[in-house]
Amino acid sequence: MLKIWKHLPVKIVLATRNKKKTEEIRRILADTGMELFNLTAFPACPEVLEDGQTFTENADKKALEVARYTQLPALADDSGLVVDCLGGAPGVWSARYAGPGADDAANLNKLLQAVRNVPLAERSARFECVISMACPDGRLRRFHGSVSGRIIDEPRGGNGFGYDPAFVPDGLQQTFAEMAGEQKDSISHRGRALAALAEALQTAGEKNLSCE
Ligand code: IMP
């Protein structure tokens, strides 16, 4: 957990409706004093079309559009799994790998099928995360985190979300889905990107965070 601010009353909107992603971001930033909402608190906020070719383009777009709509600082996470033997797929299309509206189970199943005939030693992969934080006036800051690992044969574990049951970080034996949340956060792409954000904002001071 990041213990940076004591009780800083700054309202920040997470530019997502994804329950699991929100849960992780809230857990990682729990001790910072930020008051975090997600888009379920803004039901009329238009859906942002994620049509970028990179995590950065999508994260920037989500943060800027949501900050403009809500008139609050907005934090967007764009993330996904990059698998080397699949030419980088699913990449920016991680959430829609098995088709538009596909759920986690369908995406995971498609991934496991795609690597079925690839030797374990050639299944290197990494999770990437870009966090963009935007002010309503268009100011933007960006942070990046990644974690390398490999894709296994069969899903293992019931924690986490998305591709977690198939991903084992380098140097470890457990999948992300077999780890407690805090253990995943301490090495995950999202944990690393948010640690960079916390550090930068601490250096820059509290004013920057509240977009004043
Ligand atoms: P986004 O909402 O467009 O950023 O899509 C993120 C997608 O990438 C998710 O739906 C998951 O499929 C995958 N993903 C991102 N982060 C993680 C993670 O921490 N664990 C497992 N899957 C993840």
PDB file of C-alpha atoms and ligand atoms in Angstrom:
ATOM      1  CA  MET A   1       0.000   0.000   0.000  1.00  0.00           C
ATOM      2  CA  LEU A   2       1.204   3.517  -0.751  1.00  0.00           C
ATOM      3  CA  LYS A   3       1.388   5.704   2.345  1.00  0.00           C
ATOM      4  CA  ILE A   4       1.957   9.110   0.874  1.00  0.00           C
ATOM      5  CA  TRP A   5      -0.710  11.547   1.993  1.00  0.00           C
ATOM      6  CA  LYS A   6      -2.302  11.527   5.416  1.00  0.00           C
ATOM      7  CA  HIS A   7      -5.918  12.564   4.860  1.00  0.00           C
ATOM      8  CA  LEU A   8      -5.895  14.540   1.690  1.00  0.00           C
ATOM      9  CA  PRO A   9      -9.475  15.341   0.676  1.00  0.00           C
ATOM     10  CA  VAL A  10      -9.007  15.252  -3.094  1.00  0.00           C
ATOM     11  CA  LYS A  11     -11.828  13.914  -5.234  1.00  0.00           C
ATOM     12  CA  ILE A  12     -10.644  11.891  -8.206  1.00  0.00           C
ATOM     13  CA  VAL A  13     -12.767  10.089 -10.796  1.00  0.00           C
ATOM     14  CA  LEU A  14     -11.517   6.766 -12.091  1.00  0.00           C
ATOM     15  CA  ALA A  15     -12.320   6.677 -15.813  1.00  0.00           C
ATOM     16  CA  THR A  16     -13.710   3.147 -15.746  1.00  0.00           C
ATOM     17  CA  ARG A  17     -16.810   1.126 -14.948  1.00  0.00           C
ATOM     18  CA  ASN A  18     -14.732  -2.061 -14.488  1.00  0.00           C
ATOM     19  CA  LYS A  19     -15.427  -3.310 -10.945  1.00  0.00           C
ATOM     20  CA  LYS A  20     -12.263  -5.382 -10.567  1.00  0.00           C
ATOM     21  CA  LYS A  21      -9.956  -2.683 -11.926  1.00  0.00           C
ATOM     22  CA  THR A  22     -11.588  -0.143  -9.595  1.00  0.00           C
ATOM     23  CA  GLU A  23     -11.130  -2.508  -6.660  1.00  0.00           C
ATOM     24  CA  GLU A  24      -7.406  -2.846  -7.403  1.00  0.00           C
ATOM     25  CA  ILE A  25      -6.806   0.882  -7.862  1.00  0.00           C
ATOM     26  CA  ARG A  26      -8.723   1.641  -4.646  1.00  0.00           C
ATOM     27  CA  ARG A  27      -6.694  -0.964  -2.757  1.00  0.00           C
ATOM     28  CA  ILE A  28      -3.358   0.334  -4.057  1.00  0.00           C
ATOM     29  CA  LEU A  29      -4.203   3.976  -3.305  1.00  0.00           C
ATOM     30  CA  ALA A  30      -6.129   3.262  -0.091  1.00  0.00           C
ATOM     31  CA  ASP A  31      -3.751   5.089   2.227  1.00  0.00           C
ATOM     32  CA  THR A  32      -3.174   8.144   0.082  1.00  0.00           C
ATOM     33  CA  GLY A  33      -6.259   9.991   1.305  1.00  0.00           C
ATOM     34  CA  MET A  34      -7.656  10.398  -2.207  1.00  0.00           C
ATOM     35  CA  GLU A  35     -11.437  10.098  -2.471  1.00  0.00           C
ATOM     36  CA  LEU A  36     -11.935   7.799  -5.461  1.00  0.00           C
ATOM     37  CA  PHE A  37     -15.157   7.491  -7.461  1.00  0.00           C
ATOM     38  CA  ASN A  38     -15.651   5.557 -10.634  1.00  0.00           C
ATOM     39  CA  LEU A  39     -18.044   6.181 -13.500  1.00  0.00           C
ATOM     40  CA  THR A  40     -20.924   4.389 -11.803  1.00  0.00           C
ATOM     41  CA  ALA A  41     -21.216   7.682  -9.869  1.00  0.00           C
ATOM     42  CA  PHE A  42     -21.679   9.450 -13.240  1.00  0.00           C
ATOM     43  CA  PRO A  43     -24.163   7.232 -15.118  1.00  0.00           C
ATOM     44  CA  ALA A  44     -24.715   9.812 -17.859  1.00  0.00           C
ATOM     45  CA  CYS A  45     -21.003  10.155 -18.667  1.00  0.00           C
ATOM     46  CA  PRO A  46     -20.664   9.032 -22.315  1.00  0.00           C
ATOM     47  CA  GLU A  47     -18.724   5.823 -23.001  1.00  0.00           C
ATOM     48  CA  VAL A  48     -15.234   6.670 -24.301  1.00  0.00           C
ATOM     49  CA  LEU A  49     -14.443   4.929 -27.587  1.00  0.00           C
ATOM     50  CA  GLU A  50     -11.110   3.128 -27.077  1.00  0.00           C
ATOM     51  CA  ASP A  51      -9.889   3.407 -30.656  1.00  0.00           C
ATOM     52  CA  GLY A  52      -6.199   4.125 -29.987  1.00  0.00           C
ATOM     53  CA  GLN A  53      -3.404   1.911 -31.281  1.00  0.00           C
ATOM     54  CA  THR A  54      -1.464   2.114 -28.005  1.00  0.00           C
ATOM     55  CA  PHE A  55      -2.175   1.942 -24.264  1.00  0.00           C
ATOM     56  CA  THR A  56      -0.998   5.550 -24.027  1.00  0.00           C
ATOM     57  CA  GLU A  57      -3.455   6.866 -26.626  1.00  0.00           C
ATOM     58  CA  ASN A  58      -6.378   5.117 -24.936  1.00  0.00           C
ATOM     59  CA  ALA A  59      -5.396   6.140 -21.395  1.00  0.00           C
ATOM     60  CA  ASP A  60      -4.964   9.799 -22.410  1.00  0.00           C
ATOM     61  CA  LYS A  61      -8.278   9.854 -24.243  1.00  0.00           C
ATOM     62  CA  LYS A  62     -10.211   8.322 -21.328  1.00  0.00           C
ATOM     63  CA  ALA A  63      -8.633  10.647 -18.750  1.00  0.00           C
ATOM     64  CA  LEU A  64      -9.140  13.822 -20.803  1.00  0.00           C
ATOM     65  CA  GLU A  65     -12.755  13.097 -21.795  1.00  0.00           C
ATOM     66  CA  VAL A  66     -13.824  12.085 -18.292  1.00  0.00           C
ATOM     67  CA  ALA A  67     -12.092  15.069 -16.648  1.00  0.00           C
ATOM     68  CA  ARG A  68     -13.796  17.409 -19.106  1.00  0.00           C
ATOM     69  CA  TYR A  69     -17.221  15.838 -18.513  1.00  0.00           C
ATOM     70  CA  THR A  70     -17.038  15.570 -14.706  1.00  0.00           C
ATOM     71  CA  GLN A  71     -14.977  18.753 -14.142  1.00  0.00           C
ATOM     72  CA  LEU A  72     -12.898  16.731 -11.668  1.00  0.00           C
ATOM     73  CA  PRO A  73      -9.357  15.320 -11.874  1.00  0.00           C
ATOM     74  CA  ALA A  74      -9.642  11.994 -13.704  1.00  0.00           C
ATOM     75  CA  LEU A  75      -7.383   8.974 -13.540  1.00  0.00           C
ATOM     76  CA  ALA A  76      -7.485   6.469 -16.402  1.00  0.00           C
ATOM     77  CA  ASP A  77      -5.844   3.048 -16.564  1.00  0.00           C
ATOM     78  CA  ASP A  78      -5.295   1.414 -19.921  1.00  0.00           C
ATOM     79  CA  SER A  79      -3.686  -1.949 -19.636  1.00  0.00           C
ATOM     80  CA  GLY A  80      -3.345  -5.346 -21.207  1.00  0.00           C
ATOM     81  CA  LEU A  81      -1.310  -8.446 -21.852  1.00  0.00           C
ATOM     82  CA  VAL A  82       1.400  -8.525 -24.529  1.00  0.00           C
ATOM     83  CA  VAL A  83       2.387 -12.064 -25.579  1.00  0.00           C
ATOM     84  CA  ASP A  84       5.590 -12.331 -27.632  1.00  0.00           C
ATOM     85  CA  CYS A  85       4.777 -15.558 -29.520  1.00  0.00           C
ATOM     86  CA  LEU A  86       1.453 -14.018 -30.598  1.00  0.00           C
ATOM     87  CA  GLY A  87       3.108 -10.957 -32.122  1.00  0.00           C
ATOM     88  CA  GLY A  88       2.108  -8.804 -29.141  1.00  0.00           C
ATOM     89  CA  ALA A  89      -1.557  -9.888 -29.046  1.00  0.00           C
ATOM     90  CA  PRO A  90      -3.914  -9.400 -27.311  1.00  0.00           C
ATOM     91  CA  GLY A  91      -2.242  -6.042 -26.435  1.00  0.00           C
ATOM     92  CA  VAL A  92      -4.538  -3.034 -26.613  1.00  0.00           C
ATOM     93  CA  TRP A  93      -7.361  -5.395 -27.583  1.00  0.00           C
ATOM     94  CA  SER A  94      -7.013  -7.427 -24.341  1.00  0.00           C
ATOM     95  CA  ALA A  95     -10.535  -6.610 -23.141  1.00  0.00           C
ATOM     96  CA  ARG A  96     -12.043  -7.550 -26.534  1.00  0.00           C
ATOM     97  CA  TYR A  97      -9.721 -10.383 -27.618  1.00  0.00           C
ATOM     98  CA  ALA A  98     -12.537 -12.921 -28.104  1.00  0.00           C
ATOM     99  CA  GLY A  99     -14.785 -10.320 -29.764  1.00  0.00           C
ATOM    100  CA  PRO A 100     -16.772  -7.222 -28.822  1.00  0.00           C
ATOM    101  CA  GLY A 101     -18.381  -7.646 -25.397  1.00  0.00           C
ATOM    102  CA  ALA A 102     -16.357 -10.809 -24.644  1.00  0.00           C
ATOM    103  CA  ASP A 103     -16.036 -11.654 -20.947  1.00  0.00           C
ATOM    104  CA  ASP A 104     -12.858 -12.566 -19.042  1.00  0.00           C
ATOM    105  CA  ALA A 105     -13.500 -16.316 -19.366  1.00  0.00           C
ATOM    106  CA  ALA A 106     -13.853 -16.157 -23.168  1.00  0.00           C
ATOM    107  CA  ASN A 107     -10.717 -14.015 -23.533  1.00  0.00           C
ATOM    108  CA  LEU A 108      -8.706 -16.306 -21.269  1.00  0.00           C
ATOM    109  CA  ASN A 109      -9.872 -19.379 -23.127  1.00  0.00           C
ATOM    110  CA  LYS A 110      -8.907 -17.850 -26.472  1.00  0.00           C
ATOM    111  CA  LEU A 111      -5.444 -17.029 -25.125  1.00  0.00           C
ATOM    112  CA  LEU A 112      -4.859 -20.558 -23.832  1.00  0.00           C
ATOM    113  CA  GLN A 113      -5.947 -22.003 -27.178  1.00  0.00           C
ATOM    114  CA  ALA A 114      -3.671 -19.625 -29.071  1.00  0.00           C
ATOM    115  CA  VAL A 115      -0.530 -20.701 -27.161  1.00  0.00           C
ATOM    116  CA  ARG A 116      -1.463 -24.409 -26.908  1.00  0.00           C
ATOM    117  CA  ASN A 117       1.183 -25.606 -29.364  1.00  0.00           C
ATOM    118  CA  VAL A 118       3.912 -23.196 -28.298  1.00  0.00           C
ATOM    119  CA  PRO A 119       6.599 -24.672 -25.972  1.00  0.00           C
ATOM    120  CA  LEU A 120       6.419 -23.255 -22.421  1.00  0.00           C
ATOM    121  CA  ALA A 121       9.891 -21.747 -22.765  1.00  0.00           C
ATOM    122  CA  GLU A 122       8.640 -19.578 -25.654  1.00  0.00           C
ATOM    123  CA  ARG A 123       5.571 -18.207 -23.868  1.00  0.00           C
ATOM    124  CA  SER A 124       7.113 -14.994 -22.571  1.00  0.00           C
ATOM    125  CA  ALA A 125       4.625 -12.188 -21.960  1.00  0.00           C
ATOM    126  CA  ARG A 126       4.170  -8.985 -20.028  1.00  0.00           C
ATOM    127  CA  PHE A 127       1.359  -6.974 -18.558  1.00  0.00           C
ATOM    128  CA  GLU A 128       1.551  -3.279 -19.335  1.00  0.00           C
ATOM    129  CA  CYS A 129      -0.282  -0.403 -17.720  1.00  0.00           C
ATOM    130  CA  VAL A 130      -0.434   3.270 -18.591  1.00  0.00           C
ATOM    131  CA  ILE A 131      -2.011   5.568 -16.011  1.00  0.00           C
ATOM    132  CA  SER A 132      -2.993   9.001 -17.293  1.00  0.00           C
ATOM    133  CA  MET A 133      -4.184  11.677 -14.955  1.00  0.00           C
ATOM    134  CA  ALA A 134      -5.972  14.669 -16.464  1.00  0.00           C
ATOM    135  CA  CYS A 135      -7.290  17.961 -15.151  1.00  0.00           C
ATOM    136  CA  PRO A 136     -10.498  19.476 -16.551  1.00  0.00           C
ATOM    137  CA  ASP A 137      -8.382  22.182 -18.242  1.00  0.00           C
ATOM    138  CA  GLY A 138      -6.469  19.542 -20.238  1.00  0.00           C
ATOM    139  CA  ARG A 139      -3.283  19.245 -18.208  1.00  0.00           C
ATOM    140  CA  LEU A 140      -2.078  15.647 -18.308  1.00  0.00           C
ATOM    141  CA  ARG A 141       0.452  13.470 -16.527  1.00  0.00           C
ATOM    142  CA  ARG A 142       1.321   9.919 -17.457  1.00  0.00           C
ATOM    143  CA  PHE A 143       2.884   6.936 -15.675  1.00  0.00           C
ATOM    144  CA  HIS A 144       3.854   3.477 -16.868  1.00  0.00           C
ATOM    145  CA  GLY A 145       4.331   0.079 -15.253  1.00  0.00           C
ATOM    146  CA  SER A 146       4.992  -3.411 -16.572  1.00  0.00           C
ATOM    147  CA  VAL A 147       5.689  -6.911 -15.280  1.00  0.00           C
ATOM    148  CA  SER A 148       7.258  -9.760 -17.255  1.00  0.00           C
ATOM    149  CA  GLY A 149       6.329 -13.410 -16.982  1.00  0.00           C
ATOM    150  CA  ARG A 150       4.993 -16.354 -18.948  1.00  0.00           C
ATOM    151  CA  ILE A 151       1.723 -17.977 -19.956  1.00  0.00           C
ATOM    152  CA  ILE A 152       1.014 -21.427 -18.510  1.00  0.00           C
ATOM    153  CA  ASP A 153      -1.099 -24.313 -19.898  1.00  0.00           C
ATOM    154  CA  GLU A 154      -4.073 -24.385 -17.546  1.00  0.00           C
ATOM    155  CA  PRO A 155      -5.658 -21.557 -15.520  1.00  0.00           C
ATOM    156  CA  ARG A 156      -4.881 -21.592 -11.789  1.00  0.00           C
ATOM    157  CA  GLY A 157      -6.337 -19.549  -8.910  1.00  0.00           C
ATOM    158  CA  GLY A 158      -9.532 -17.658  -8.163  1.00  0.00           C
ATOM    159  CA  ASN A 159      -8.311 -14.157  -7.277  1.00  0.00           C
ATOM    160  CA  GLY A 160      -7.798 -11.164  -9.539  1.00  0.00           C
ATOM    161  CA  PHE A 161      -9.423 -10.860 -12.952  1.00  0.00           C
ATOM    162  CA  GLY A 162      -8.812 -11.079 -16.698  1.00  0.00           C
ATOM    163  CA  TYR A 163      -5.761 -13.113 -17.654  1.00  0.00           C
ATOM    164  CA  ASP A 164      -4.474 -13.451 -14.048  1.00  0.00           C
ATOM    165  CA  PRO A 165      -5.058 -17.242 -13.844  1.00  0.00           C
ATOM    166  CA  ALA A 166      -2.727 -17.846 -16.819  1.00  0.00           C
ATOM    167  CA  PHE A 167       0.133 -15.472 -15.928  1.00  0.00           C
ATOM    168  CA  VAL A 168       3.143 -16.396 -13.772  1.00  0.00           C
ATOM    169  CA  PRO A 169       5.550 -13.489 -13.120  1.00  0.00           C
ATOM    170  CA  ASP A 170       9.263 -14.129 -13.738  1.00  0.00           C
ATOM    171  CA  GLY A 171      11.056 -15.752 -10.820  1.00  0.00           C
ATOM    172  CA  LEU A 172       7.825 -16.957  -9.179  1.00  0.00           C
ATOM    173  CA  GLN A 173       5.661 -20.101  -9.337  1.00  0.00           C
ATOM    174  CA  GLN A 174       2.212 -18.744  -8.501  1.00  0.00           C
ATOM    175  CA  THR A 175      -0.117 -17.134 -11.004  1.00  0.00           C
ATOM    176  CA  PHE A 176      -1.429 -13.643 -10.233  1.00  0.00           C
ATOM    177  CA  ALA A 177      -4.795 -15.294  -9.500  1.00  0.00           C
ATOM    178  CA  GLU A 178      -3.191 -17.489  -6.803  1.00  0.00           C
ATOM    179  CA  MET A 179      -1.736 -14.476  -4.973  1.00  0.00           C
ATOM    180  CA  ALA A 180      -3.322 -12.304  -2.329  1.00  0.00           C
ATOM    181  CA  GLY A 181      -4.246  -8.894  -3.723  1.00  0.00           C
ATOM    182  CA  GLU A 182      -1.466  -7.024  -1.928  1.00  0.00           C
ATOM    183  CA  GLN A 183       1.141  -9.483  -3.214  1.00  0.00           C
ATOM    184  CA  LYS A 184       0.005  -8.932  -6.797  1.00  0.00           C
ATOM    185  CA  ASP A 185      -0.023  -5.146  -6.255  1.00  0.00           C
ATOM    186  CA  SER A 186       3.579  -5.156  -5.023  1.00  0.00           C
ATOM    187  CA  ILE A 187       4.876  -6.384  -8.396  1.00  0.00           C
ATOM    188  CA  SER A 188       2.077  -5.764 -10.872  1.00  0.00           C
ATOM    189  CA  HIS A 189       2.065  -3.376 -13.827  1.00  0.00           C
ATOM    190  CA  ARG A 190      -0.752  -1.404 -12.164  1.00  0.00           C
ATOM    191  CA  GLY A 191       0.966  -1.328  -8.760  1.00  0.00           C
ATOM    192  CA  ARG A 192       4.171  -0.038 -10.365  1.00  0.00           C
ATOM    193  CA  ALA A 193       2.453   2.640 -12.464  1.00  0.00           C
ATOM    194  CA  LEU A 194       0.473   3.893  -9.453  1.00  0.00           C
ATOM    195  CA  ALA A 195       3.608   3.904  -7.279  1.00  0.00           C
ATOM    196  CA  ALA A 196       5.240   6.153  -9.888  1.00  0.00           C
ATOM    197  CA  LEU A 197       2.189   8.424  -9.828  1.00  0.00           C
ATOM    198  CA  ALA A 198       2.231   8.632  -6.027  1.00  0.00           C
ATOM    199  CA  GLU A 199       5.913   9.468  -6.011  1.00  0.00           C
ATOM    200  CA  ALA A 200       5.574  12.154  -8.682  1.00  0.00           C
ATOM    201  CA  LEU A 201       2.608  13.768  -7.023  1.00  0.00           C
ATOM    202  CA  GLN A 202       4.331  13.776  -3.665  1.00  0.00           C
ATOM    203  CA  THR A 203       7.269  15.581  -5.239  1.00  0.00           C
ATOM    204  CA  ALA A 204       5.024  18.009  -7.087  1.00  0.00           C
ATOM    205  CA  GLY A 205       2.917  18.716  -3.998  1.00  0.00           C
ATOM    206  CA  GLU A 206      -0.730  18.380  -3.187  1.00  0.00           C
ATOM    207  CA  LYS A 207      -1.877  21.356  -5.278  1.00  0.00           C
ATOM    208  CA  ASN A 208      -1.039  19.571  -8.504  1.00  0.00           C
ATOM    209  CA  LEU A 209      -3.185  16.642  -7.550  1.00  0.00           C
ATOM    210  CA  SER A 210      -6.293  18.730  -7.068  1.00  0.00           C
ATOM    211  CA  CYS A 211      -5.754  20.530 -10.443  1.00  0.00           C
ATOM    212  CA  GLU A 212      -5.673  23.965  -8.782  1.00  0.00           C
TER     213      GLU A 212
HETATM  214  P1  IMP B   1      -8.907  -1.819 -20.647  1.00  0.00           P
HETATM  215  O1  IMP B   1     -10.069  -1.659 -19.723  1.00  0.00           O
HETATM  216  O2  IMP B   1      -9.180  -1.429 -22.045  1.00  0.00           O
HETATM  217  O3  IMP B   1      -7.661  -1.206 -20.093  1.00  0.00           O
HETATM  218  O4  IMP B   1      -8.658  -3.392 -20.756  1.00  0.00           O
HETATM  219  C1  IMP B   1      -7.870  -4.063 -19.850  1.00  0.00           C
HETATM  220  C2  IMP B   1      -7.941  -5.564 -20.144  1.00  0.00           C
HETATM  221  O5  IMP B   1      -6.632  -6.087 -20.060  1.00  0.00           O
HETATM  222  C3  IMP B   1      -8.764  -6.278 -19.082  1.00  0.00           C
HETATM  223  O6  IMP B   1     -10.088  -6.479 -19.481  1.00  0.00           O
HETATM  224  C4  IMP B   1      -8.026  -7.599 -18.944  1.00  0.00           C
HETATM  225  O7  IMP B   1      -8.451  -8.464 -19.941  1.00  0.00           O
HETATM  226  C5  IMP B   1      -6.577  -7.224 -19.234  1.00  0.00           C
HETATM  227  N1  IMP B   1      -5.874  -6.857 -17.986  1.00  0.00           N
HETATM  228  C6  IMP B   1      -5.416  -5.623 -17.620  1.00  0.00           C
HETATM  229  N2  IMP B   1      -4.855  -5.659 -16.417  1.00  0.00           N
HETATM  230  C7  IMP B   1      -4.966  -6.925 -15.988  1.00  0.00           C
HETATM  231  C8  IMP B   1      -4.587  -7.553 -14.766  1.00  0.00           C
HETATM  232  O8  IMP B   1      -4.062  -6.954 -13.819  1.00  0.00           O
HETATM  233  N3  IMP B   1      -4.847  -8.869 -14.718  1.00  0.00           N
HETATM  234  C9  IMP B   1      -5.431  -9.572 -15.723  1.00  0.00           C
HETATM  235  N4  IMP B   1      -5.847  -9.012 -16.848  1.00  0.00           N
HETATM  236  C10 IMP B   1      -5.608  -7.684 -16.982  1.00  0.00           C
END
